[in-house]
Coordinates of C-alpha atoms and ligand atoms in Angstrom, one line a residue:
M1 CA -12.9 -20.5 -5.1
S2 CA -11.8 -17.4 -7.1
K3 CA -10.4 -18.0 -10.6
A4 CA -6.7 -17.5 -11.3
P5 CA -6.1 -14.3 -13.1
Q6 CA -5.7 -14.6 -16.9
K7 CA -2.3 -13.5 -18.1
V8 CA -2.9 -11.0 -20.9
M9 CA 0.1 -10.0 -23.1
V10 CA -0.7 -6.7 -24.8
V11 CA 1.5 -6.2 -27.9
F12 CA 1.9 -2.8 -29.6
G13 CA 4.6 -1.2 -31.8
T14 CA 3.3 1.9 -33.5
R15 CA 2.0 5.3 -32.4
P16 CA -1.7 4.6 -33.0
E17 CA -1.6 1.2 -31.4
A18 CA 0.0 2.7 -28.3
I19 CA -2.7 5.3 -28.1
K20 CA -5.5 2.8 -28.6
V21 CA -4.2 0.1 -26.1
A22 CA -3.2 2.7 -23.5
P23 CA -6.6 2.7 -21.7
L24 CA -6.7 -1.1 -21.8
I25 CA -3.2 -1.3 -20.3
L26 CA -4.1 1.1 -17.5
A27 CA -7.3 -0.8 -16.7
L28 CA -5.7 -4.2 -16.9
K29 CA -2.9 -3.1 -14.5
N30 CA -5.5 -2.5 -11.8
D31 CA -7.9 -5.4 -12.5
P32 CA -7.5 -8.4 -10.3
R33 CA -9.1 -10.6 -12.9
F34 CA -6.0 -10.2 -15.0
Q35 CA -2.2 -10.4 -14.9
L36 CA -0.7 -7.9 -17.3
C37 CA 2.4 -8.2 -19.5
T38 CA 3.3 -5.5 -22.0
V39 CA 5.4 -5.8 -25.1
S40 CA 6.6 -2.8 -27.3
T41 CA 7.9 -4.3 -30.5
G42 CA 9.9 -1.2 -31.4
Q43 CA 8.3 -0.9 -34.8
H44 CA 8.2 2.9 -33.9
R45 CA 10.6 4.6 -31.5
E46 CA 10.5 8.4 -31.3
M47 CA 6.9 8.5 -32.2
L48 CA 6.0 6.0 -29.6
W49 CA 8.0 6.9 -26.5
P50 CA 6.2 10.2 -25.7
I51 CA 2.8 8.3 -25.8
L52 CA 4.1 5.8 -23.3
D53 CA 5.3 8.6 -21.1
W54 CA 2.0 10.4 -21.3
F55 CA 0.1 7.4 -20.2
D56 CA 2.8 6.3 -17.8
I57 CA 3.4 2.9 -19.4
K58 CA 6.7 1.1 -19.0
P59 CA 6.7 -1.9 -21.3
D60 CA 7.8 -5.2 -19.6
H61 CA 9.6 -6.1 -22.9
T62 CA 10.9 -4.1 -25.8
L63 CA 12.1 -5.5 -29.1
D64 CA 14.3 -3.6 -31.5
V65 CA 13.0 -4.0 -35.0
M66 CA 13.0 -0.6 -36.6
A67 CA 15.3 0.2 -39.5
P68 CA 14.9 2.9 -42.2
K69 CA 13.1 1.9 -45.4
Q70 CA 13.2 -1.8 -44.5
P71 CA 11.0 -4.1 -46.5
L72 CA 7.9 -5.4 -44.7
A73 CA 9.2 -9.0 -45.0
F74 CA 12.3 -8.1 -43.0
L75 CA 10.2 -6.3 -40.3
S76 CA 7.8 -9.3 -40.2
G77 CA 10.6 -11.8 -39.8
K78 CA 12.2 -9.9 -36.9
L79 CA 8.8 -9.6 -35.2
L80 CA 8.0 -13.3 -35.5
A81 CA 11.3 -14.4 -34.0
G82 CA 11.3 -11.8 -31.2
L83 CA 7.7 -12.4 -30.2
H84 CA 8.1 -16.1 -30.3
T85 CA 10.9 -15.9 -27.7
L86 CA 8.8 -13.6 -25.5
M87 CA 5.6 -15.7 -25.7
E88 CA 7.6 -18.9 -24.9
A89 CA 9.0 -17.3 -21.8
E90 CA 5.8 -15.6 -20.6
Q91 CA 3.2 -18.2 -21.6
P92 CA 0.3 -15.7 -21.8
D93 CA -3.3 -17.0 -21.8
V94 CA -4.4 -14.1 -24.0
V95 CA -2.4 -12.1 -26.6
M96 CA -4.1 -8.8 -27.2
V97 CA -3.5 -7.0 -30.5
Q98 CA -4.9 -3.8 -31.9
G99 CA -5.9 -2.9 -35.5
D100 CA -4.0 -3.8 -38.6
T101 CA -0.3 -3.0 -38.4
T102 CA 2.5 -5.5 -39.1
T103 CA 3.1 -5.6 -35.3
A104 CA -0.5 -6.6 -34.7
F105 CA -0.6 -9.3 -37.5
M106 CA 2.8 -10.8 -36.5
A107 CA 1.8 -10.9 -32.8
A108 CA -1.4 -12.7 -33.7
L109 CA 0.4 -15.1 -36.0
T110 CA 3.1 -15.9 -33.4
A111 CA 0.4 -16.6 -30.8
Y112 CA -1.4 -18.9 -33.3
Y113 CA 1.9 -20.7 -34.2
G114 CA 2.4 -21.3 -30.5
Y115 CA -0.3 -24.0 -30.6
D116 CA 2.1 -26.8 -31.4
Y117 CA 5.0 -25.3 -29.5
Y118 CA 4.2 -23.9 -26.1
V119 CA 3.4 -27.1 -24.3
R120 CA 2.8 -26.4 -20.7
N121 CA 5.3 -28.4 -18.7
E122 CA 3.1 -29.2 -15.7
S123 CA 0.2 -30.7 -17.7
G124 CA 1.9 -31.7 -21.0
K125 CA -1.1 -30.2 -22.7
R126 CA -1.1 -27.9 -25.7
H127 CA -1.2 -24.3 -24.6
H128 CA -3.7 -22.6 -26.9
I129 CA -3.1 -18.9 -26.6
Q130 CA -6.3 -16.9 -27.1
I131 CA -5.9 -14.0 -29.6
A132 CA -8.0 -10.9 -28.7
H133 CA -8.4 -8.4 -31.6
I134 CA -9.2 -4.8 -30.7
E135 CA -10.7 -2.7 -33.6
A136 CA -11.8 -5.9 -35.4
G137 CA -13.9 -6.0 -38.6
L138 CA -12.7 -2.8 -40.4
R139 CA -12.7 -3.4 -44.2
T140 CA -12.3 -1.7 -47.5
Y141 CA -12.4 -4.9 -49.5
D142 CA -9.4 -3.6 -51.5
N143 CA -6.2 -5.5 -50.6
Y144 CA -4.1 -2.6 -51.7
A145 CA -5.9 0.3 -50.0
P146 CA -4.8 0.6 -47.3
F147 CA -1.7 -1.5 -47.9
P148 CA -0.8 -3.7 -46.1
E149 CA -3.5 -3.0 -43.4
E150 CA -6.5 -4.5 -45.2
V151 CA -4.8 -7.9 -45.5
N152 CA -3.3 -7.7 -42.0
R153 CA -6.6 -7.2 -40.4
R154 CA -8.4 -9.8 -42.5
L155 CA -5.9 -12.4 -41.6
I156 CA -5.9 -11.5 -37.9
G157 CA -9.7 -11.8 -38.0
H158 CA -9.5 -15.4 -39.3
I159 CA -7.2 -16.5 -36.5
A160 CA -8.5 -14.4 -33.5
N161 CA -10.6 -15.9 -30.8
W162 CA -12.1 -12.6 -29.6
H163 CA -13.3 -9.9 -32.0
F164 CA -13.9 -6.5 -30.4
A165 CA -15.6 -4.6 -33.2
P166 CA -15.9 -0.8 -32.7
T167 CA -19.2 -0.5 -34.6
A168 CA -22.1 -2.5 -35.9
T169 CA -20.8 -2.1 -39.5
A170 CA -17.5 -3.7 -38.4
A171 CA -19.3 -6.6 -36.7
E172 CA -21.5 -7.2 -39.8
A173 CA -18.4 -7.4 -41.9
L174 CA -17.0 -10.2 -39.7
F175 CA -20.3 -12.1 -39.8
K176 CA -20.3 -11.9 -43.7
E177 CA -16.9 -13.5 -43.6
G178 CA -18.2 -16.4 -41.5
I179 CA -16.6 -15.0 -38.3
T180 CA -19.5 -15.3 -35.9
Q181 CA -18.1 -16.6 -32.6
N182 CA -17.2 -14.0 -29.9
V183 CA -17.9 -11.0 -32.0
F184 CA -18.8 -8.0 -29.8
I185 CA -19.6 -4.3 -30.5
T186 CA -17.6 -2.4 -27.9
G187 CA -16.7 1.0 -29.4
N188 CA -13.1 1.9 -30.1
P189 CA -10.8 2.5 -27.1
V190 CA -9.3 5.5 -29.1
I191 CA -12.3 7.5 -27.8
D192 CA -11.5 6.3 -24.2
A193 CA -7.9 7.6 -24.8
L194 CA -9.1 10.9 -26.2
H195 CA -11.5 11.5 -23.2
L196 CA -8.7 10.6 -20.8
T197 CA -6.4 13.1 -22.5
V198 CA -8.9 15.9 -22.8
E199 CA -9.7 15.5 -19.1
R200 CA -6.1 15.6 -18.1
I201 CA -5.5 18.7 -20.3
G202 CA -8.6 20.2 -18.6
D203 CA -7.1 19.4 -15.2
G204 CA -4.1 21.5 -16.1
A205 CA -1.6 19.0 -17.7
T206 CA 0.2 21.2 -20.2
P207 CA 0.7 20.0 -23.7
N208 CA 4.2 20.2 -24.9
L209 CA 3.9 22.3 -28.1
P210 CA 6.8 22.9 -30.4
A211 CA 8.1 26.5 -30.5
E212 CA 6.7 27.2 -34.0
L213 CA 3.2 26.6 -32.8
T214 CA 2.9 29.9 -30.9
E215 CA -0.4 31.1 -29.4
D216 CA -0.5 33.6 -32.3
V217 CA -0.5 30.7 -34.8
L218 CA -3.0 28.6 -32.9
S219 CA -5.4 31.4 -32.4
K220 CA -5.9 31.7 -36.2
P221 CA -8.2 29.2 -38.1
Y222 CA -5.6 26.7 -39.4
I223 CA -5.8 23.5 -41.4
L224 CA -4.1 20.5 -39.7
I225 CA -2.6 18.0 -42.0
T226 CA -1.2 14.5 -41.6
G227 CA -0.3 11.8 -44.1
H228 CA 1.7 8.6 -44.2
R229 CA -0.1 5.8 -46.1
R230 CA 2.2 3.3 -47.9
E231 CA 0.0 3.2 -51.0
S232 CA 0.7 7.0 -51.4
Y233 CA 4.5 6.6 -51.5
G234 CA 5.9 8.3 -54.5
E235 CA 3.4 9.8 -56.9
G236 CA 0.6 9.9 -54.3
F237 CA 2.7 12.2 -51.9
E238 CA 3.7 14.3 -54.9
H239 CA 0.0 15.0 -55.6
I240 CA -0.8 15.7 -52.0
C241 CA 2.1 18.1 -51.6
K242 CA 1.3 19.8 -54.9
A243 CA -2.3 20.3 -53.8
I244 CA -1.2 21.8 -50.5
A245 CA 1.3 24.1 -52.2
K246 CA -1.3 25.3 -54.6
L247 CA -3.8 25.9 -51.7
S248 CA -1.2 27.8 -49.7
K249 CA -0.7 30.2 -52.7
R250 CA -4.5 30.5 -53.4
Y251 CA -5.1 31.3 -49.7
P252 CA -2.1 33.2 -48.5
Q253 CA -3.7 34.2 -45.2
Q254 CA -4.6 30.6 -44.4
I255 CA -2.2 28.7 -42.1
F256 CA -1.4 25.0 -42.7
I257 CA 0.1 23.0 -39.9
Y258 CA 1.7 19.7 -40.8
P259 CA 3.4 17.5 -38.2
V260 CA 5.4 15.3 -40.5
H261 CA 5.5 11.5 -39.9
L262 CA 9.1 10.3 -39.5
N263 CA 8.9 7.8 -42.3
Q264 CA 11.6 8.8 -44.9
H265 CA 9.1 8.1 -47.7
V266 CA 7.0 10.9 -46.2
Q267 CA 9.7 13.3 -44.9
E268 CA 11.6 13.5 -48.2
P269 CA 8.8 14.7 -50.5
V270 CA 7.1 16.8 -47.8
R271 CA 10.2 18.7 -46.8
A272 CA 11.3 19.2 -50.4
M273 CA 7.9 20.4 -51.7
L274 CA 6.4 22.3 -48.7
G275 CA 9.5 23.3 -46.8
N276 CA 9.7 26.9 -48.0
L277 CA 6.2 28.1 -48.1
P278 CA 5.5 31.0 -45.7
N279 CA 2.1 29.8 -44.5
V280 CA 2.9 26.1 -44.3
I281 CA 4.3 25.1 -40.9
L282 CA 6.1 21.7 -40.9
T283 CA 6.8 20.3 -37.4
Q284 CA 8.1 17.1 -35.9
P285 CA 5.4 14.6 -34.9
L286 CA 3.7 15.9 -31.8
D287 CA 3.2 14.0 -28.6
Y288 CA -0.4 12.9 -28.0
P289 CA -1.6 15.7 -25.6
A290 CA -0.1 18.4 -27.9
F291 CA -1.7 16.8 -30.9
V292 CA -5.1 16.6 -29.2
Q293 CA -4.8 20.2 -28.3
V294 CA -3.9 21.1 -31.9
M295 CA -6.8 19.0 -33.2
R296 CA -9.3 20.7 -30.8
R297 CA -8.3 24.1 -32.1
A298 CA -8.1 23.2 -35.8
H299 CA -10.5 24.6 -38.4
I300 CA -10.3 21.7 -40.8
I301 CA -8.4 18.3 -40.6
L302 CA -6.9 17.1 -43.9
T303 CA -5.5 13.5 -43.5
D304 CA -5.1 10.0 -44.6
S305 CA -4.9 8.7 -41.0
G306 CA -7.2 6.1 -39.6
G307 CA -7.2 7.5 -36.1
L308 CA -7.9 11.1 -37.1
Q309 CA -11.1 9.8 -38.9
E310 CA -12.2 8.7 -35.5
E311 CA -11.0 11.6 -33.3
G312 CA -12.1 14.4 -35.7
P313 CA -15.8 13.6 -35.6
A314 CA -15.7 13.2 -31.8
L315 CA -14.2 16.7 -31.6
G316 CA -16.6 18.2 -34.1
K317 CA -14.0 18.9 -36.7
P318 CA -14.6 18.5 -40.5
V319 CA -12.2 15.8 -41.7
L320 CA -11.2 15.6 -45.4
V321 CA -9.9 12.1 -46.0
M322 CA -7.1 11.9 -48.6
R323 CA -7.8 8.3 -49.7
E324 CA -9.7 6.5 -52.5
V325 CA -11.5 4.2 -50.0
T326 CA -12.0 4.1 -46.3
E327 CA -12.7 1.3 -43.8
R328 CA -14.4 3.9 -41.6
P329 CA -17.7 4.8 -43.3
E330 CA -19.4 5.9 -40.1
G331 CA -17.8 9.3 -40.0
I332 CA -18.9 9.9 -43.6
M333 CA -22.4 8.7 -42.9
A334 CA -22.5 11.1 -39.9
G335 CA -21.5 13.9 -42.3
T336 CA -18.3 15.0 -40.4
C337 CA -15.9 13.2 -42.8
R338 CA -15.6 13.4 -46.5
L339 CA -13.6 11.1 -48.8
I340 CA -11.8 13.3 -51.3
G341 CA -9.3 11.0 -53.0
T342 CA -5.7 11.6 -53.6
S343 CA -5.6 13.6 -56.8
E344 CA -4.2 17.1 -56.7
K345 CA -7.5 18.5 -58.1
G346 CA -9.7 16.5 -55.7
I347 CA -7.7 17.8 -52.7
F348 CA -7.5 21.3 -54.0
D349 CA -11.3 21.5 -54.9
N350 CA -12.5 20.0 -51.6
V351 CA -10.4 22.1 -49.3
S352 CA -11.4 25.2 -51.4
D353 CA -15.0 24.2 -51.1
L354 CA -14.8 24.1 -47.3
L355 CA -12.9 27.4 -47.1
D356 CA -15.2 29.3 -49.5
N357 CA -18.6 28.0 -48.3
P358 CA -19.4 28.7 -44.7
A359 CA -22.7 26.8 -45.0
T360 CA -20.9 23.6 -46.2
Y361 CA -18.4 24.0 -43.3
T362 CA -21.1 24.4 -40.7
K363 CA -22.9 21.3 -42.0
M364 CA -19.8 19.3 -41.4
A365 CA -18.6 20.8 -38.2
H366 CA -20.6 19.0 -35.5
A367 CA -19.6 16.5 -32.9
V368 CA -20.7 12.9 -33.2
N369 CA -19.5 9.7 -31.7
P370 CA -19.9 6.9 -34.2
Y371 CA -16.7 5.2 -32.9
G372 CA -17.2 5.1 -29.2
D373 CA -18.6 6.5 -26.0
G374 CA -15.5 6.2 -23.8
L375 CA -16.5 2.9 -22.3
A376 CA -14.9 0.4 -24.7
T377 CA -12.2 -0.6 -22.3
Q378 CA -14.5 -1.8 -19.6
R379 CA -16.7 -3.6 -22.0
I380 CA -13.7 -5.5 -23.5
L381 CA -12.3 -6.5 -20.1
N382 CA -15.7 -7.7 -18.8
L383 CA -16.2 -9.7 -21.9
L384 CA -12.7 -11.3 -21.7
A385 CA -13.4 -12.1 -18.0
G386 CA -16.6 -13.9 -19.0
E387 CA -18.6 -11.3 -17.2
G388 CA -19.9 -9.3 -20.2
S389 CA -22.9 -10.2 -22.3
R390 CA -24.1 -9.4 -25.8
T391 CA -26.5 -6.8 -24.4
N392 CA -23.5 -4.8 -23.1
T393 CA -22.7 -3.3 -26.4
F394 CA -22.0 0.1 -27.8
T395 CA -24.7 1.6 -30.0
P396 CA -23.1 3.8 -32.6
A397 CA -24.7 7.2 -33.0
Y398 CA -24.9 8.3 -36.6
N399 CA -27.3 11.0 -35.9
K400 CA -26.1 14.6 -36.0
A401 CA -25.8 16.1 -32.5
Ligands
UD1_1 C1 3.0 2.0 -39.6 C2 2.0 1.0 -39.9 C3 0.7 1.6 -40.3 C4 0.2 2.7 -39.3 C5 1.4 3.7 -39.1 C6 1.0 4.6 -38.0 C7 2.7 -1.1 -40.9 C8 3.1 -1.8 -42.1 N1 2.4 0.2 -41.0 O1 3.3 2.7 -40.8 O2 -0.3 0.6 -40.4 O3 -0.9 3.3 -39.8 O4 2.5 2.9 -38.6 O5 1.9 5.7 -38.0 O6 2.6 -1.7 -39.9 N2 10.2 5.9 -38.2 C9 11.1 6.5 -37.3 N3 10.7 6.7 -36.0 C10 9.5 6.3 -35.5 C11 8.6 5.8 -36.4 C12 9.0 5.6 -37.7 O7 12.2 6.9 -37.7 O8 9.2 6.5 -34.3 C13 10.6 5.7 -39.6 C14 11.6 4.5 -39.7 O9 12.5 4.7 -40.6 C15 10.7 3.4 -40.2 C16 9.7 4.2 -41.0 O10 9.5 5.4 -40.4 O11 11.3 2.4 -40.9 C17 8.4 3.5 -41.4 O12 7.8 3.0 -40.2 P1 6.8 1.7 -40.4 O13 6.3 1.3 -39.1 O14 7.4 0.7 -41.3 O15 5.7 2.3 -41.3 P2 4.7 3.5 -41.0 O16 4.6 4.2 -42.3 O17 5.1 4.2 -39.8
UDP2 N1 -1.0 11.7 -33.6 C1 -0.1 12.2 -32.7 N2 0.8 13.1 -33.1 C2 0.9 13.5 -34.4 C3 0.0 12.9 -35.3 C4 -0.9 12.0 -34.9 O1 -0.2 11.9 -31.5 O2 1.8 14.3 -34.7 C5 -2.0 10.7 -33.1 C6 -3.5 10.9 -33.6 O3 -4.2 11.7 -32.6 C7 -4.0 9.5 -33.7 C8 -2.8 8.7 -34.1 O4 -1.7 9.5 -33.7 O5 -4.5 9.1 -32.5 C9 -2.9 8.4 -35.6 O6 -1.7 7.9 -36.0 P1 -1.3 7.7 -37.5 O7 -2.0 8.7 -38.3 O8 0.2 7.6 -37.5 O9 -1.8 6.2 -37.8 P2 -3.2 5.6 -38.3 O10 -4.2 6.1 -37.4 O11 -3.4 6.1 -39.7 O12 -3.0 4.1 -38.2

């Protein structure tokens, strides 16, 4: 007799979560071993909707939790209450969360709290919701960098039942913390999403580029910038913007493209300090295919983003990481990423080094795939269905291509 399909509730709320769970949602939809239920928490709105459109995902449920500059405790409270109601109604077997956002942590916590609440009527038994964690085991061992992601992902790790680690380093980190059951090295589905997107662009899907990113601009060697980390609010963003302003004056022919995150803590300093520089182009956040296209054509990527540290190496782009620590050491070991800190001098010196020294640039600009091979989705679903095995793992490639 065939087994009843497992009901998997996939919960996401922010831009990177949507990108990284998209391949899983698409695969779950067509897999008879599972019944899919999708929840968008509404932690992000304008930055999320175009991603869902691109991957043709229509969430079954949408919460409405976003508010400007709201404290994390307010966001968390709304998420817990909203997700509780949905989990009670849907009674999923598995709740799937990705990464380390407040959405991911609150969804895992709600599923965990459900242990004494969601008693199945027909059997009267406790309904123990399984928590499946995608991108498990990333660590900096600094609770305040990145904040609050380091603590979010650690706490998820300690209540999750399935740990899908992207790399061996991430799996080892879990083992060191005593998390040894159901830990699998699968690669990161971000690489699956990237492959899917590059293929669709190759097949003629046209990225929706904003008017300021003309062919003339994109045909020159530009630096692509993103930044949004909470620990950089205030002084950190001032240093970042001062460094970019100084670079734009030192290299007047060099173009800088910065799609600015909608967070007001980012918009305000960036628009005030970089808004009037002739070679710095500030845009709205780009939709995913447009952003992938802009990454593929970039000369250098300057960022504090987690996702870009994974996508940059896959595309062979040097990534300068504006952080003091990173949970993604693999790109650095592969030589494609460099941790440059958040001081004005550190950022200025490192970007200048890459612009002035073609040999250094060439050494960094090679494609490697330490974060995945495009098969993470299938591994994860096979493992969840009890049809995977520990031999079916991703072997990260640190070697230069
Ligand atoms: C969140 C995640 C972070 C992740 C990042 C990806 C938390 C605590 N932070 O940070 O881990 O790396 O997303 O981008 O989970 N806003 C809009 N429209 C949008 C999105 C955001 O207006 O579509 C504005 C809102 O005013 C919102 C603010 O940005 O309150 C901040 O959003 P929030 O999700 O709290 O934090 P992020 O910095 O985006
Ligand atoms: N991204 C995008 N449009 C943009 C900037 C980023 O689609 O204008 C994508 C990027 O390719 C990556 C993800 O968003 O997959 C990264 O999101 P973000 O930097 O907001 O979050 P983090 O990865 O730091 O959690």
